[in-house]
């Protein structure tokens, strides 16, 4: 089955060798943010950058601005992680150096203005002092709440157990620290915080090197509820029902409503090495998580690593397999689309590949959905022959998204309907937000 249409190929306006454009992608409305974590802004090697684009109704992408850290330094890798919510952009710089500590990490917040520019708001660091924690390895922005993963943190002296930090973005652009989140059963080198995702007041944290039931590096994910006072309540530890060593369940996590998707990119379904898998769970009212289904690629092959990235938006799931070999192009990469059904099953929709695929592009390294647009990062692509500059591809997936009626209709004035009016008579005006992203006013 084919996707409705390829939208556009997006590349950096100043693409350069080894920029890794597409190392991270995030969408909010019609704004696309793309991380290039090894870009060299101002000649600063691997300082990193983020590029903003507006996705137009005709499928094209209009370049808006390039975002860099105000204190950019060599090897910070600003843009390794990105997340948007409304007009707020969060950027992780996992290798930023603080207080002379290499790899302490930082996150930066920006406000995206109506003219497409980005206003720097604040730099966020761990409140418990710099260490080589890789704070900013993952970020998730939801409303005014920022979650930052520090996968190499040593909470309570447990080396590499990992942690996540929660902040509230205030109206004046500053942030207030809320809580440090750790696994209740933390263990050495679990790397809790490798991935983070928020939906409403629920936080999901991946610990892809956790050892559930003694299965080394099988991986786990943890669910928490953010309370109104800023504290967090642990809800559930989620593991694969068939977990085995080195599956690395929790490599990627994504939530939508009460549904959680977890990628286990090194799982070995059918006995083939590192085919990868993605698991779907429903968060119940009592805080537990019910396993729904396990998803694998229909054309899976060894070392595809299906599940290295996941994005869940409504009932549509996108899964990246960066090492897939479409049409014999080794490691060109692919992304798979599924519809999650009401009964908990998953229906395969489409396999997406780059229209100009080449070996070693790693299409599917990152994925993000917003409305009917899917963005896929191909961070080893060579646009214009520029080695590993990276690219992002957008697709219109509206054919797979059920039409949703507006739910917030508001009359602009008192409504009176007279009898026997001619057909076509305007009887009143209503304002609404169309959940399908069409921004229609009725």
Tab-separated table of C-alpha atoms in Angstrom:
chain	number	residue	atom	x	y	z
A	1	UNK	CA	0.000	0.000	0.000
A	2	UNK	CA	1.320	3.407	-0.917
A	3	UNK	CA	1.171	6.593	1.122
A	4	UNK	CA	-1.082	9.335	-0.247
A	5	UNK	CA	1.774	11.577	-1.345
A	6	UNK	CA	5.366	12.523	-0.795
A	7	UNK	CA	5.531	16.116	0.369
A	8	UNK	CA	9.026	17.476	0.108
A	9	UNK	CA	12.669	16.865	0.861
A	10	UNK	CA	13.989	19.350	3.400
A	11	UNK	CA	17.667	20.202	3.676
A	12	UNK	CA	19.543	22.867	5.567
A	13	UNK	CA	20.078	26.083	3.582
A	14	UNK	CA	23.736	25.960	4.635
A	15	UNK	CA	24.168	22.171	4.483
A	16	UNK	CA	27.701	21.022	5.189
A	17	UNK	CA	29.578	17.753	5.484
A	18	UNK	CA	28.718	15.707	8.598
A	19	UNK	CA	26.060	18.099	9.934
A	20	UNK	CA	23.672	15.178	10.673
A	21	UNK	CA	20.598	17.260	9.797
A	22	UNK	CA	17.659	15.042	10.762
A	23	UNK	CA	19.227	13.624	13.908
A	24	UNK	CA	16.006	14.793	15.592
A	25	UNK	CA	12.660	16.078	14.313
A	26	UNK	CA	9.619	17.587	16.006
A	27	UNK	CA	6.413	19.135	14.708
A	28	UNK	CA	3.812	21.403	16.248
A	29	UNK	CA	1.009	22.563	14.006
A	30	UNK	CA	2.645	23.444	10.688
A	31	UNK	CA	6.088	24.145	12.189
A	32	UNK	CA	8.849	21.607	11.676
A	33	UNK	CA	11.987	21.681	13.817
A	34	UNK	CA	15.034	19.715	12.652
A	35	UNK	CA	18.128	19.077	14.715
A	36	UNK	CA	21.581	18.953	13.143
A	37	UNK	CA	23.607	17.993	16.175
A	38	UNK	CA	27.000	18.039	14.469
A	39	UNK	CA	26.602	21.319	12.589
A	40	UNK	CA	29.390	23.876	12.994
A	41	UNK	CA	27.700	27.272	13.481
A	42	UNK	CA	30.194	30.107	13.338
A	43	UNK	CA	32.896	27.546	12.657
A	44	UNK	CA	32.442	25.941	16.110
A	45	UNK	CA	32.914	22.223	15.486
A	46	UNK	CA	29.906	20.058	16.381
A	47	UNK	CA	28.260	22.841	18.400
A	48	UNK	CA	25.004	21.869	16.703
A	49	UNK	CA	21.986	23.750	15.376
A	50	UNK	CA	18.229	23.490	14.874
A	51	UNK	CA	16.400	24.645	11.739
A	52	UNK	CA	12.765	25.747	11.611
A	53	UNK	CA	10.439	25.384	8.623
A	54	UNK	CA	6.801	26.069	7.884
A	55	UNK	CA	4.983	23.256	6.113
A	56	UNK	CA	2.718	24.808	3.482
A	57	UNK	CA	-0.669	23.518	2.339
A	58	UNK	CA	0.840	22.489	-1.009
A	59	UNK	CA	3.329	20.229	0.794
A	60	UNK	CA	6.378	22.452	0.368
A	61	UNK	CA	8.518	23.667	3.272
A	62	UNK	CA	9.424	27.310	3.802
A	63	UNK	CA	12.650	27.914	5.698
A	64	UNK	CA	12.142	30.180	8.716
A	65	UNK	CA	15.282	30.428	10.829
A	66	UNK	CA	18.371	28.715	12.206
A	67	UNK	CA	18.543	28.367	15.982
A	68	UNK	CA	21.806	28.023	17.882
A	69	UNK	CA	22.754	28.159	21.540
A	70	UNK	CA	23.670	31.657	22.762
A	71	UNK	CA	26.731	30.138	24.398
A	72	UNK	CA	27.560	27.563	21.718
A	73	UNK	CA	30.768	25.634	22.280
A	74	UNK	CA	32.585	22.871	20.452
A	75	UNK	CA	31.034	19.392	20.682
A	76	UNK	CA	27.905	20.515	22.590
A	77	UNK	CA	25.708	18.720	20.018
A	78	UNK	CA	22.864	21.191	20.425
A	79	UNK	CA	19.936	19.640	18.536
A	80	UNK	CA	20.589	16.031	19.459
A	81	UNK	CA	17.029	16.138	20.815
A	82	UNK	CA	14.168	18.528	20.016
A	83	UNK	CA	10.549	18.858	21.108
A	84	UNK	CA	7.814	21.388	20.420
A	85	UNK	CA	4.544	22.256	22.116
A	86	UNK	CA	2.454	25.098	20.714
A	87	UNK	CA	5.009	27.903	20.116
A	88	UNK	CA	7.676	26.613	22.529
A	89	UNK	CA	10.762	24.800	21.275
A	90	UNK	CA	12.988	22.732	23.574
A	91	UNK	CA	16.466	21.697	22.416
A	92	UNK	CA	18.827	19.268	24.107
A	93	UNK	CA	22.616	19.711	23.983
A	94	UNK	CA	23.777	16.449	25.517
A	95	UNK	CA	27.507	17.207	25.569
A	96	UNK	CA	27.424	20.793	26.819
A	97	UNK	CA	30.137	21.482	29.418
A	98	UNK	CA	29.136	23.134	32.699
A	99	UNK	CA	31.514	24.245	35.397
A	100	UNK	CA	34.364	22.555	33.597
A	101	UNK	CA	32.500	19.218	33.610
A	102	UNK	CA	32.578	17.611	30.177
A	103	UNK	CA	29.249	16.193	28.991
A	104	UNK	CA	27.144	17.629	31.793
A	105	UNK	CA	24.518	18.601	29.230
A	106	UNK	CA	21.916	21.344	28.972
A	107	UNK	CA	18.548	22.153	27.428
A	108	UNK	CA	17.473	25.437	25.841
A	109	UNK	CA	14.005	26.927	25.438
A	110	UNK	CA	12.828	29.257	22.669
A	111	UNK	CA	9.577	30.935	21.735
A	112	UNK	CA	8.664	30.696	18.053
A	113	UNK	CA	7.200	34.011	16.971
A	114	UNK	CA	4.444	34.571	14.412
A	115	UNK	CA	7.001	35.947	11.940
A	116	UNK	CA	8.962	32.679	12.088
A	117	UNK	CA	11.834	33.917	14.233
A	118	UNK	CA	12.829	32.242	17.490
A	119	UNK	CA	13.289	34.170	20.732
A	120	UNK	CA	15.683	32.654	23.246
A	121	UNK	CA	14.063	32.201	26.652
A	122	UNK	CA	16.349	30.307	29.001
A	123	UNK	CA	19.004	27.652	29.487
A	124	UNK	CA	18.063	24.723	31.713
A	125	UNK	CA	20.550	22.595	33.623
A	126	UNK	CA	20.293	19.970	36.329
A	127	UNK	CA	19.667	21.583	39.754
A	128	UNK	CA	21.878	19.106	41.592
A	129	UNK	CA	25.170	20.248	40.119
A	130	UNK	CA	27.083	19.448	36.953
A	131	UNK	CA	28.354	15.967	36.279
A	132	UNK	CA	28.890	13.979	33.101
A	133	UNK	CA	25.185	13.093	33.061
A	134	UNK	CA	24.311	13.914	29.413
A	135	UNK	CA	21.400	16.048	30.603
A	136	UNK	CA	19.472	16.813	27.421
A	137	UNK	CA	19.974	13.395	25.836
A	138	UNK	CA	16.181	13.463	25.470
A	139	UNK	CA	13.597	16.239	25.835
A	140	UNK	CA	9.814	16.403	25.796
A	141	UNK	CA	7.819	19.644	25.903
A	142	UNK	CA	4.079	19.488	26.678
A	143	UNK	CA	2.186	22.705	27.387
A	144	UNK	CA	4.339	24.548	29.919
A	145	UNK	CA	6.043	21.397	31.257
A	146	UNK	CA	9.527	20.373	30.133
A	147	UNK	CA	10.943	16.901	30.756
A	148	UNK	CA	14.676	16.340	30.275
A	149	UNK	CA	16.404	12.985	30.314
A	150	UNK	CA	19.913	12.612	31.773
A	151	UNK	CA	20.651	9.004	30.926
A	152	UNK	CA	24.127	8.925	32.481
A	153	UNK	CA	23.134	10.443	35.810
A	154	UNK	CA	24.194	8.656	39.012
A	155	UNK	CA	21.225	9.079	41.396
A	156	UNK	CA	22.038	8.004	44.961
A	157	UNK	CA	25.506	7.129	43.693
A	158	UNK	CA	24.224	4.410	41.348
A	159	UNK	CA	26.477	4.795	38.317
A	160	UNK	CA	24.636	5.358	35.045
A	161	UNK	CA	21.233	4.562	36.509
A	162	UNK	CA	19.881	7.704	34.839
A	163	UNK	CA	17.317	10.330	35.776
A	164	UNK	CA	14.734	12.692	34.305
A	165	UNK	CA	14.013	16.253	35.425
A	166	UNK	CA	10.763	18.183	35.234
A	167	UNK	CA	10.418	21.971	34.917
A	168	UNK	CA	7.573	24.429	34.528
A	169	UNK	CA	7.977	27.231	32.000
A	170	UNK	CA	6.769	30.460	33.588
A	171	UNK	CA	5.021	33.354	31.832
A	172	UNK	CA	8.196	35.477	32.032
A	173	UNK	CA	10.236	32.855	30.150
A	174	UNK	CA	12.091	31.424	33.144
A	175	UNK	CA	11.736	27.855	34.371
A	176	UNK	CA	10.927	26.492	37.814
A	177	UNK	CA	12.375	23.116	38.759
A	178	UNK	CA	9.624	20.711	39.812
A	179	UNK	CA	10.998	17.244	40.404
A	180	UNK	CA	13.810	14.789	39.758
A	181	UNK	CA	12.463	11.432	38.608
A	182	UNK	CA	14.302	8.157	39.031
A	183	UNK	CA	13.346	4.516	38.704
A	184	UNK	CA	12.103	2.979	41.978
A	185	UNK	CA	14.322	-0.055	41.266
A	186	UNK	CA	17.264	1.775	39.750
A	187	UNK	CA	20.348	-0.208	38.910
A	188	UNK	CA	23.797	0.474	37.512
A	189	UNK	CA	23.868	1.486	33.831
A	190	UNK	CA	20.100	1.239	33.265
A	191	UNK	CA	20.230	4.606	31.471
A	192	UNK	CA	16.791	5.705	32.644
A	193	UNK	CA	16.049	8.880	30.675
A	194	UNK	CA	17.381	7.603	27.361
A	195	UNK	CA	13.936	8.509	26.008
A	196	UNK	CA	11.081	10.612	27.442
A	197	UNK	CA	7.533	11.375	26.328
A	198	UNK	CA	4.638	13.333	27.831
A	199	UNK	CA	0.901	13.168	27.212
A	200	UNK	CA	-1.329	15.254	29.441
A	201	UNK	CA	-0.022	14.766	32.973
A	202	UNK	CA	1.603	11.386	32.204
A	203	UNK	CA	5.359	11.010	31.792
A	204	UNK	CA	6.907	7.946	30.167
A	205	UNK	CA	10.640	7.306	30.600
A	206	UNK	CA	12.642	4.677	28.762
A	207	UNK	CA	15.519	2.801	30.409
A	208	UNK	CA	16.727	0.757	27.473
A	209	UNK	CA	19.550	-0.979	29.376
A	210	UNK	CA	17.512	-2.084	32.402
A	211	UNK	CA	17.685	-5.772	33.322
A	212	UNK	CA	14.105	-6.914	34.109
A	213	UNK	CA	13.927	-10.439	35.552
A	214	UNK	CA	17.683	-10.717	35.123
A	215	UNK	CA	17.538	-10.275	31.349
A	216	UNK	CA	20.591	-8.095	30.722
A	217	UNK	CA	19.766	-4.946	28.723
A	218	UNK	CA	16.258	-6.194	27.948
A	219	UNK	CA	15.043	-2.707	28.837
A	220	UNK	CA	12.045	-1.182	30.577
A	221	UNK	CA	9.860	1.913	30.580
A	222	UNK	CA	8.352	3.677	33.575
A	223	UNK	CA	5.135	5.663	33.865
A	224	UNK	CA	4.539	8.592	36.231
A	225	UNK	CA	1.761	11.067	36.896
A	226	UNK	CA	2.671	14.721	37.344
A	227	UNK	CA	0.626	16.151	40.205
A	228	UNK	CA	-0.673	19.712	40.419
A	229	UNK	CA	1.882	20.537	43.143
A	230	UNK	CA	4.755	19.602	40.830
A	231	UNK	CA	5.566	16.251	42.429
A	232	UNK	CA	5.398	12.950	40.537
A	233	UNK	CA	3.648	9.727	41.432
A	234	UNK	CA	5.099	6.461	40.145
A	235	UNK	CA	2.429	4.446	38.355
A	236	UNK	CA	3.886	1.412	36.644
A	237	UNK	CA	6.967	-0.301	35.264
A	238	UNK	CA	6.393	-1.562	31.749
A	239	UNK	CA	8.363	-4.409	30.211
A	240	UNK	CA	7.915	-6.544	27.132
A	241	UNK	CA	5.837	-9.676	27.838
A	242	UNK	CA	8.467	-11.694	25.966
A	243	UNK	CA	11.557	-9.718	26.969
A	244	UNK	CA	14.964	-11.236	26.385
A	245	UNK	CA	18.484	-9.974	26.912
A	246	UNK	CA	19.680	-7.101	24.724
A	247	UNK	CA	16.228	-6.222	23.308
A	248	UNK	CA	16.727	-2.650	24.555
A	249	UNK	CA	13.016	-2.053	25.066
A	250	UNK	CA	12.705	1.677	25.823
A	251	UNK	CA	15.102	2.832	23.112
A	252	UNK	CA	12.176	5.004	22.008
A	253	UNK	CA	8.854	5.934	23.626
A	254	UNK	CA	5.841	7.902	22.429
A	255	UNK	CA	2.411	8.572	23.923
A	256	UNK	CA	-0.925	9.763	22.610
A	257	UNK	CA	-3.842	9.967	25.015
A	258	UNK	CA	-3.735	6.830	27.152
A	259	UNK	CA	-1.738	4.772	24.629
A	260	UNK	CA	1.997	4.135	24.968
A	261	UNK	CA	4.293	2.866	22.201
A	262	UNK	CA	7.732	1.484	23.125
A	263	UNK	CA	10.437	0.560	20.652
A	264	UNK	CA	12.728	-2.417	21.297
A	265	UNK	CA	15.041	-1.967	18.358
A	266	UNK	CA	17.296	-4.918	19.109
A	267	UNK	CA	14.573	-7.490	19.725
A	268	UNK	CA	14.919	-10.782	17.867
A	269	UNK	CA	11.408	-11.803	16.742
A	270	UNK	CA	11.321	-15.144	14.913
A	271	UNK	CA	14.881	-15.718	16.065
A	272	UNK	CA	16.463	-13.279	13.620
A	273	UNK	CA	18.943	-10.871	15.161
A	274	UNK	CA	17.917	-7.273	15.787
A	275	UNK	CA	14.867	-7.238	13.574
A	276	UNK	CA	13.335	-4.997	16.198
A	277	UNK	CA	9.804	-4.684	17.540
A	278	UNK	CA	7.387	-2.126	18.953
A	279	UNK	CA	4.986	-2.789	21.820
A	280	UNK	CA	1.676	-1.046	22.489
A	281	UNK	CA	0.095	-0.537	25.943
A	282	UNK	CA	-2.989	1.159	27.326
A	283	UNK	CA	-2.670	3.135	30.562
A	284	UNK	CA	-5.593	2.255	32.793
A	285	UNK	CA	-7.421	4.519	35.242
A	286	UNK	CA	-5.752	2.736	38.181
A	287	UNK	CA	-2.271	3.553	36.837
A	288	UNK	CA	-1.456	0.094	35.520
A	289	UNK	CA	-0.522	-0.571	31.897
A	290	UNK	CA	-2.288	-3.237	29.833
A	291	UNK	CA	-0.311	-4.853	27.027
A	292	UNK	CA	-2.216	-4.607	23.741
A	293	UNK	CA	-0.038	-5.860	20.902
A	294	UNK	CA	3.466	-6.462	19.581
A	295	UNK	CA	4.255	-5.056	16.145
A	296	UNK	CA	6.968	-6.227	13.787
A	297	UNK	CA	7.661	-5.323	10.178
A	298	UNK	CA	5.926	-7.588	7.659
A	299	UNK	CA	9.085	-7.701	5.524
A	300	UNK	CA	11.489	-7.779	8.453
A	301	UNK	CA	15.106	-8.706	7.994
A	302	UNK	CA	17.992	-9.164	10.388
A	303	UNK	CA	19.522	-5.959	11.772
A	304	UNK	CA	16.749	-3.649	10.457
A	305	UNK	CA	16.299	-2.337	14.047
A	306	UNK	CA	12.589	-1.634	13.608
A	307	UNK	CA	11.656	0.546	16.580
A	308	UNK	CA	14.777	2.700	16.787
A	309	UNK	CA	12.288	5.610	16.608
A	310	UNK	CA	8.523	5.776	17.201
A	311	UNK	CA	5.869	8.473	16.914
A	312	UNK	CA	2.259	8.042	18.012
A	313	UNK	CA	-0.314	10.650	16.978
A	314	UNK	CA	-3.970	9.852	17.581
A	315	UNK	CA	-4.355	6.276	16.371
A	316	UNK	CA	-1.530	6.466	13.806
A	317	UNK	CA	1.828	4.920	14.699
A	318	UNK	CA	5.034	5.568	12.752
A	319	UNK	CA	8.014	3.275	13.374
A	320	UNK	CA	11.498	3.900	12.033
A	321	UNK	CA	13.835	1.119	10.907
A	322	UNK	CA	17.025	2.982	10.061
A	323	UNK	CA	18.952	-0.115	8.939
A	324	UNK	CA	16.314	-1.461	6.568
A	325	UNK	CA	17.499	-2.278	3.031
A	326	UNK	CA	14.723	-1.184	0.634
A	327	UNK	CA	15.282	-2.280	-2.969
A	328	UNK	CA	18.674	-3.701	-1.932
A	329	UNK	CA	19.944	-0.301	-0.780
A	330	UNK	CA	21.875	-1.350	2.309
A	331	UNK	CA	20.875	0.651	5.398
A	332	UNK	CA	18.908	3.169	3.329
A	333	UNK	CA	16.212	2.874	5.976
A	334	UNK	CA	12.421	2.751	6.041
A	335	UNK	CA	9.467	3.879	8.144
A	336	UNK	CA	6.284	1.891	8.710
A	337	UNK	CA	2.760	3.197	9.356
A	338	UNK	CA	0.076	1.437	11.386
A	339	UNK	CA	-3.441	2.184	12.541
A	340	UNK	CA	-4.173	1.240	16.145
A	341	UNK	CA	-7.650	-0.235	16.315
A	342	UNK	CA	-10.205	0.059	19.116
A	343	UNK	CA	-9.710	-3.627	19.999
A	344	UNK	CA	-5.993	-3.055	20.646
A	345	UNK	CA	-4.714	-4.583	17.427
A	346	UNK	CA	-2.594	-2.784	14.837
A	347	UNK	CA	-3.352	-2.658	11.107
A	348	UNK	CA	-0.439	-2.175	8.732
A	349	UNK	CA	-0.935	0.817	6.436
A	350	UNK	CA	2.193	1.585	4.450
A	351	UNK	CA	5.972	1.310	4.132
A	352	UNK	CA	7.660	4.625	3.423
A	353	UNK	CA	11.091	5.105	1.929
A	354	UNK	CA	12.924	8.104	0.541
A	355	UNK	CA	12.102	8.703	-3.139
A	356	UNK	CA	15.824	9.233	-3.784
A	357	UNK	CA	17.063	6.557	-1.402
A	358	UNK	CA	20.718	5.594	-1.263
A	359	UNK	CA	22.702	3.114	0.825
A	360	UNK	CA	23.544	4.230	4.366
A	361	UNK	CA	21.077	7.148	4.452
A	362	UNK	CA	19.417	5.838	7.656
A	363	UNK	CA	15.958	7.129	6.721
A	364	UNK	CA	13.842	6.592	9.843
A	365	UNK	CA	16.506	7.622	12.328
A	366	UNK	CA	13.921	10.103	13.652
A	367	UNK	CA	10.156	10.435	13.085
A	368	UNK	CA	7.494	12.973	14.048
A	369	UNK	CA	3.808	13.448	13.237
A	370	UNK	CA	1.519	16.479	13.415
A	371	UNK	CA	-1.957	16.502	11.889
A	372	UNK	CA	-1.691	14.798	8.523
A	373	UNK	CA	2.057	15.362	8.094
A	374	UNK	CA	4.752	12.809	8.878
A	375	UNK	CA	8.378	13.955	8.975
A	376	UNK	CA	11.197	11.411	8.713
A	377	UNK	CA	14.841	12.163	9.418
A	378	UNK	CA	17.558	10.663	7.235
A	379	UNK	CA	20.579	11.954	9.034
A	380	UNK	CA	23.250	10.224	6.924
A	381	UNK	CA	21.807	11.394	3.595
A	382	UNK	CA	24.115	13.166	1.135
A	383	UNK	CA	22.030	15.977	-0.420
A	384	UNK	CA	23.768	17.534	-3.396
A	385	UNK	CA	26.628	15.124	-2.834
A	386	UNK	CA	27.430	16.644	0.574
A	387	UNK	CA	28.465	13.646	2.639
A	388	UNK	CA	26.279	12.994	5.701
A	389	UNK	CA	24.797	16.494	5.636
A	390	UNK	CA	21.418	14.858	6.310
A	391	UNK	CA	17.862	15.436	5.110
A	392	UNK	CA	14.253	15.231	6.248
A	393	UNK	CA	11.334	13.984	4.151
A	394	UNK	CA	7.685	14.899	4.687
A	395	UNK	CA	4.636	12.875	3.670
A	396	UNK	CA	0.916	13.601	3.570
A	397	UNK	CA	-0.755	10.734	5.427
A	398	UNK	CA	-4.265	12.206	5.527
A	399	UNK	CA	-5.735	9.172	3.725
A	400	UNK	CA	-5.104	7.182	6.880
A	401	UNK	CA	-6.496	9.660	9.403
A	402	UNK	CA	-10.228	9.475	10.132
A	403	UNK	CA	-12.018	12.806	9.792
A	404	UNK	CA	-12.740	14.215	13.243
A	405	UNK	CA	-15.574	16.627	13.858
A	406	UNK	CA	-14.848	19.903	15.674
A	407	UNK	CA	-15.697	19.692	19.366
A	408	UNK	CA	-15.384	23.319	20.456
A	409	UNK	CA	-17.994	25.093	18.345
A	410	UNK	CA	-18.765	28.520	19.751
A	411	UNK	CA	-21.374	30.843	18.331
A	412	UNK	CA	-20.038	34.354	17.671
A	413	UNK	CA	-23.462	35.891	18.400
A	414	UNK	CA	-26.930	34.913	19.552
A	415	UNK	CA	-28.432	32.521	17.048
A	416	UNK	CA	-31.982	32.922	15.750
A	417	UNK	CA	-33.283	30.774	12.915
A	418	UNK	CA	-36.439	31.967	11.194
A	419	UNK	CA	-38.777	29.519	9.504
A	420	UNK	CA	-39.004	29.087	5.739
A	421	UNK	CA	-35.624	30.645	4.904
A	422	UNK	CA	-34.261	30.131	1.365
A	423	UNK	CA	-31.647	27.423	0.930
A	424	UNK	CA	-28.178	28.904	1.437
A	425	UNK	CA	-29.225	31.522	3.955
A	426	UNK	CA	-26.499	32.238	6.540
A	427	UNK	CA	-28.120	31.828	9.941
A	428	UNK	CA	-25.037	32.370	12.147
A	429	UNK	CA	-21.290	32.164	12.471
A	430	UNK	CA	-19.313	29.705	14.572
A	431	UNK	CA	-15.647	29.591	15.514
A	432	UNK	CA	-13.911	26.264	16.008
A	433	UNK	CA	-10.533	24.595	15.952
A	434	UNK	CA	-10.511	21.761	13.450
A	435	UNK	CA	-8.659	18.807	15.060
A	436	UNK	CA	-7.598	17.626	11.592
A	437	UNK	CA	-5.399	20.702	11.219
A	438	UNK	CA	-7.379	22.379	8.469
A	439	UNK	CA	-7.985	25.479	10.616
A	440	UNK	CA	-11.479	25.950	9.248
A	441	UNK	CA	-13.808	28.577	10.677
A	442	UNK	CA	-17.468	27.713	10.278
